[in-house]
Amino acid sequence: MRLNMIRPAFHILSASGAFYAIMINDTFNWLGVLHNLRVLTIWNLWILFLFFLLSAIYDIILRLTKSSPRFFREILSDSFNTFVFPVSLFINIVFVGVFFLDGNVLQDWFADWHNQLRYTVPMALVVIERYITYHPYLNVRSHLIALLVMTAVYQVIVMLMRSMRGSWAYLFLDSYLLNSRMVFFLAMMPILCFIYFVGSQLNHKIWGKRKRMPAYNR
């Protein structure tokens, strides 16, 4: 019952925070669709905004009708497990990796509080969501296929924009230290899959004793 009271406020605040982070992002451009799609941080913020917005709508429907739309609930859980959780944590892992290549990144990260909204806050939000909402892993094969497709689409857009603009989406991709481009492209999917399965284990650890309860409505 306590969680049912916390969720609506949390989802509304999270959606608002994600949208604000999009608006203040200096790389975001309403008219530059491909330009926006080459930046994984913007992908993540839009994914977060849509997920938390739909979650807030679901909370409102649940309160008004006292029923649980199963299809809506399953879409939310599948989206969270497949995209929201893995991508948010992946971006932070990449940031840590870039820090080892460029020590100035950490200094810049602390100097600009906007970076907290782009990286730290999204990771914190999805971890909190994992603890306050049960999202079952019911379609693992479909989740992994969707994750593979998203990764492939993103990488194709990055390479397409590189050929059109003559520059990579991130400065660290221009570095030849440890062949960062090859590492990024080859490691992206394995890392996302690893985070996906970590999320699955974390989900089981948190909600294992309550897994027979309805997937979202608790």
Tab-separated table of C-alpha atoms in Angstrom:
chain	number	residue	atom	x	y	z
A	1	MET	CA	0.000	0.000	0.000
A	2	ARG	CA	2.811	2.428	0.823
A	3	LEU	CA	4.407	1.808	-2.567
A	4	ASN	CA	1.091	2.463	-4.313
A	5	MET	CA	1.133	5.907	-2.701
A	6	ILE	CA	4.777	6.603	-3.540
A	7	ARG	CA	4.763	5.472	-7.187
A	8	PRO	CA	2.545	8.205	-8.745
A	9	ALA	CA	4.588	11.048	-7.239
A	10	PHE	CA	7.869	9.323	-8.099
A	11	HIS	CA	6.846	8.709	-11.717
A	12	ILE	CA	5.590	12.264	-12.238
A	13	LEU	CA	8.732	13.790	-10.744
A	14	SER	CA	10.957	11.415	-12.736
A	15	ALA	CA	9.204	12.222	-16.028
A	16	SER	CA	9.514	15.948	-15.290
A	17	GLY	CA	13.184	15.602	-14.433
A	18	ALA	CA	13.961	13.631	-17.606
A	19	PHE	CA	12.155	16.186	-19.777
A	20	TYR	CA	13.977	19.067	-18.091
A	21	ALA	CA	17.301	17.295	-18.683
A	22	ILE	CA	16.418	17.039	-22.383
A	23	MET	CA	15.584	20.737	-22.610
A	24	ILE	CA	18.842	21.884	-21.026
A	25	ASN	CA	20.993	19.430	-23.003
A	26	ASP	CA	23.258	21.511	-25.236
A	27	THR	CA	23.408	18.731	-27.844
A	28	PHE	CA	19.624	18.530	-28.265
A	29	ASN	CA	18.033	20.075	-31.355
A	30	TRP	CA	14.308	19.827	-32.119
A	31	LEU	CA	14.947	19.943	-35.878
A	32	GLY	CA	18.041	17.771	-36.003
A	33	VAL	CA	16.512	14.314	-35.746
A	34	LEU	CA	19.558	12.336	-36.857
A	35	HIS	CA	21.806	14.659	-34.871
A	36	ASN	CA	19.821	13.836	-31.734
A	37	LEU	CA	19.731	10.112	-32.474
A	38	ARG	CA	23.510	9.856	-32.647
A	39	VAL	CA	23.797	10.835	-28.956
A	40	LEU	CA	22.924	7.881	-26.725
A	41	THR	CA	22.408	10.195	-23.744
A	42	ILE	CA	19.474	11.829	-25.541
A	43	TRP	CA	18.089	8.395	-26.432
A	44	ASN	CA	18.215	7.511	-22.769
A	45	LEU	CA	16.533	10.717	-21.589
A	46	TRP	CA	13.673	10.328	-24.065
A	47	ILE	CA	13.263	6.666	-23.128
A	48	LEU	CA	13.159	7.639	-19.460
A	49	PHE	CA	10.698	10.461	-20.067
A	50	LEU	CA	8.281	8.268	-22.049
A	51	PHE	CA	8.544	5.376	-19.610
A	52	PHE	CA	7.910	7.451	-16.502
A	53	LEU	CA	5.159	9.444	-18.220
A	54	LEU	CA	3.342	6.248	-19.232
A	55	SER	CA	3.932	4.838	-15.754
A	56	ALA	CA	2.309	7.939	-14.243
A	57	ILE	CA	-0.651	7.551	-16.616
A	58	TYR	CA	-0.930	3.908	-15.580
A	59	ASP	CA	-0.904	4.950	-11.911
A	60	ILE	CA	-3.756	7.383	-12.573
A	61	ILE	CA	-5.793	4.766	-14.482
A	62	LEU	CA	-5.241	2.302	-11.662
A	63	ARG	CA	-6.486	4.776	-9.083
A	64	LEU	CA	-9.534	5.794	-11.112
A	65	THR	CA	-10.688	2.363	-12.264
A	66	LYS	CA	-9.295	0.114	-9.513
A	67	SER	CA	-8.398	-2.355	-12.252
A	68	SER	CA	-5.095	-3.418	-13.714
A	69	PRO	CA	-4.827	-3.217	-17.555
A	70	ARG	CA	-2.609	-6.231	-18.123
A	71	PHE	CA	-1.356	-5.285	-21.608
A	72	PHE	CA	-0.388	-1.780	-20.491
A	73	ARG	CA	1.355	-3.186	-17.437
A	74	GLU	CA	3.310	-5.746	-19.474
A	75	ILE	CA	4.435	-3.094	-21.977
A	76	LEU	CA	5.813	-1.019	-19.118
A	77	SER	CA	7.652	-3.980	-17.595
A	78	ASP	CA	9.069	-5.142	-20.928
A	79	SER	CA	10.238	-1.604	-21.753
A	80	PHE	CA	11.879	-1.164	-18.381
A	81	ASN	CA	13.703	-4.490	-18.462
A	82	THR	CA	14.769	-4.206	-22.116
A	83	PHE	CA	15.705	-0.559	-22.541
A	84	VAL	CA	15.284	1.674	-19.492
A	85	PHE	CA	17.432	-0.216	-16.994
A	86	PRO	CA	20.248	-1.444	-19.318
A	87	VAL	CA	20.752	1.800	-21.259
A	88	SER	CA	20.818	4.043	-18.175
A	89	LEU	CA	23.483	1.924	-16.496
A	90	PHE	CA	25.412	1.445	-19.748
A	91	ILE	CA	25.820	5.202	-20.168
A	92	ASN	CA	27.373	5.440	-16.708
A	93	ILE	CA	29.719	2.534	-17.436
A	94	VAL	CA	30.842	4.285	-20.629
A	95	PHE	CA	31.416	7.474	-18.652
A	96	VAL	CA	33.671	5.645	-16.195
A	97	GLY	CA	35.525	4.063	-19.107
A	98	VAL	CA	36.045	7.436	-20.761
A	99	PHE	CA	37.419	8.770	-17.480
A	100	PHE	CA	40.281	6.280	-17.700
A	101	LEU	CA	41.028	7.530	-21.217
A	102	ASP	CA	40.674	11.214	-20.381
A	103	GLY	CA	41.184	12.323	-16.787
A	104	ASN	CA	39.599	15.717	-17.515
A	105	VAL	CA	36.179	14.127	-17.963
A	106	LEU	CA	35.650	13.624	-14.240
A	107	GLN	CA	36.616	17.231	-13.525
A	108	ASP	CA	34.170	18.469	-16.174
A	109	TRP	CA	31.494	16.171	-14.771
A	110	PHE	CA	31.696	17.744	-11.322
A	111	ALA	CA	32.039	21.269	-12.730
A	112	ASP	CA	28.745	21.124	-14.654
A	113	TRP	CA	25.704	20.110	-12.584
A	114	HIS	CA	23.824	19.425	-15.827
A	115	ASN	CA	25.931	16.281	-16.103
A	116	GLN	CA	24.347	15.062	-12.888
A	117	LEU	CA	20.953	15.254	-14.590
A	118	ARG	CA	22.226	13.487	-17.703
A	119	TYR	CA	24.080	10.605	-16.077
A	120	THR	CA	23.823	10.219	-12.307
A	121	VAL	CA	20.136	11.035	-11.829
A	122	PRO	CA	18.861	8.666	-14.579
A	123	MET	CA	20.856	5.790	-13.086
A	124	ALA	CA	19.497	6.571	-9.619
A	125	LEU	CA	15.924	6.756	-10.928
A	126	VAL	CA	16.004	3.346	-12.608
A	127	VAL	CA	17.560	1.720	-9.540
A	128	ILE	CA	14.811	3.208	-7.356
A	129	GLU	CA	12.203	2.024	-9.858
A	130	ARG	CA	13.648	-1.477	-9.614
A	131	TYR	CA	13.063	-1.420	-5.859
A	132	ILE	CA	9.572	0.105	-5.793
A	133	THR	CA	8.016	-1.694	-8.779
A	134	TYR	CA	8.039	-5.358	-9.729
A	135	HIS	CA	8.858	-5.744	-13.433
A	136	PRO	CA	8.920	-9.490	-14.249
A	137	TYR	CA	11.185	-10.927	-16.944
A	138	LEU	CA	8.546	-12.819	-18.912
A	139	ASN	CA	9.927	-12.532	-22.469
A	140	VAL	CA	13.703	-12.818	-22.194
A	141	ARG	CA	14.239	-13.858	-25.827
A	142	SER	CA	12.121	-10.982	-27.117
A	143	HIS	CA	13.907	-8.580	-24.768
A	144	LEU	CA	17.338	-9.587	-26.071
A	145	ILE	CA	16.238	-9.383	-29.709
A	146	ALA	CA	14.817	-5.896	-29.119
A	147	LEU	CA	18.027	-4.866	-27.354
A	148	LEU	CA	20.083	-6.182	-30.284
A	149	VAL	CA	17.943	-4.274	-32.801
A	150	MET	CA	18.207	-1.049	-30.812
A	151	THR	CA	21.981	-1.416	-30.542
A	152	ALA	CA	22.325	-2.077	-34.276
A	153	VAL	CA	20.099	0.894	-35.189
A	154	TYR	CA	22.041	3.218	-32.913
A	155	GLN	CA	25.420	2.116	-34.264
A	156	VAL	CA	24.261	2.475	-37.871
A	157	ILE	CA	23.072	6.032	-37.139
A	158	VAL	CA	26.404	6.874	-35.471
A	159	MET	CA	28.360	5.631	-38.495
A	160	LEU	CA	25.961	7.341	-40.916
A	161	MET	CA	26.364	10.658	-39.143
A	162	ARG	CA	30.138	10.147	-39.126
A	163	SER	CA	30.129	9.857	-42.926
A	164	MET	CA	27.849	12.906	-43.267
A	165	ARG	CA	29.481	15.232	-40.725
A	166	GLY	CA	33.055	14.001	-40.688
A	167	SER	CA	33.078	13.643	-36.898
A	168	TRP	CA	32.014	11.046	-34.361
A	169	ALA	CA	29.214	11.498	-31.844
A	170	TYR	CA	31.657	11.531	-28.911
A	171	LEU	CA	35.159	12.926	-28.752
A	172	PHE	CA	36.580	9.755	-27.226
A	173	LEU	CA	35.672	7.908	-30.444
A	174	ASP	CA	38.254	10.068	-32.259
A	175	SER	CA	40.954	8.730	-29.975
A	176	TYR	CA	43.155	5.921	-31.239
A	177	LEU	CA	44.155	4.962	-27.722
A	178	LEU	CA	43.199	1.291	-27.337
A	179	ASN	CA	41.231	1.722	-30.584
A	180	SER	CA	38.277	3.201	-28.681
A	181	ARG	CA	35.878	3.009	-31.630
A	182	MET	CA	36.315	-0.735	-32.043
A	183	VAL	CA	36.013	-1.287	-28.300
A	184	PHE	CA	32.839	0.815	-28.153
A	185	PHE	CA	31.103	-0.873	-31.072
A	186	LEU	CA	32.092	-4.428	-30.174
A	187	ALA	CA	31.529	-4.120	-26.436
A	188	MET	CA	28.221	-2.236	-26.482
A	189	MET	CA	25.912	-5.236	-26.954
A	190	PRO	CA	27.754	-7.589	-24.541
A	191	ILE	CA	27.752	-4.913	-21.823
A	192	LEU	CA	24.051	-4.188	-22.364
A	193	CYS	CA	23.283	-7.920	-22.134
A	194	PHE	CA	25.370	-8.214	-18.978
A	195	ILE	CA	23.460	-5.323	-17.384
A	196	TYR	CA	20.197	-6.914	-18.521
A	197	PHE	CA	20.987	-10.155	-16.700
A	198	VAL	CA	22.251	-8.274	-13.643
A	199	GLY	CA	18.885	-6.509	-13.600
A	200	SER	CA	17.155	-9.877	-13.820
A	201	GLN	CA	19.083	-11.230	-10.837
A	202	LEU	CA	18.522	-8.039	-8.862
A	203	ASN	CA	14.824	-8.225	-9.660
A	204	HIS	CA	14.664	-11.810	-8.418
A	205	LYS	CA	16.576	-10.938	-5.255
A	206	ILE	CA	14.264	-8.027	-4.427
A	207	TRP	CA	10.949	-9.502	-5.502
A	208	GLY	CA	11.560	-13.264	-5.478
A	209	LYS	CA	9.380	-13.922	-2.439
A	210	ARG	CA	6.557	-11.869	-3.950
A	211	LYS	CA	6.751	-13.003	-7.570
A	212	ARG	CA	3.335	-14.655	-7.455
A	213	MET	CA	1.701	-11.304	-6.849
A	214	PRO	CA	0.366	-9.234	-9.804
A	215	ALA	CA	3.272	-7.873	-11.815
A	216	TYR	CA	2.755	-4.151	-11.261
A	217	ASN	CA	-0.184	-3.588	-8.971
A	218	ARG	CA	1.343	-3.835	-5.509
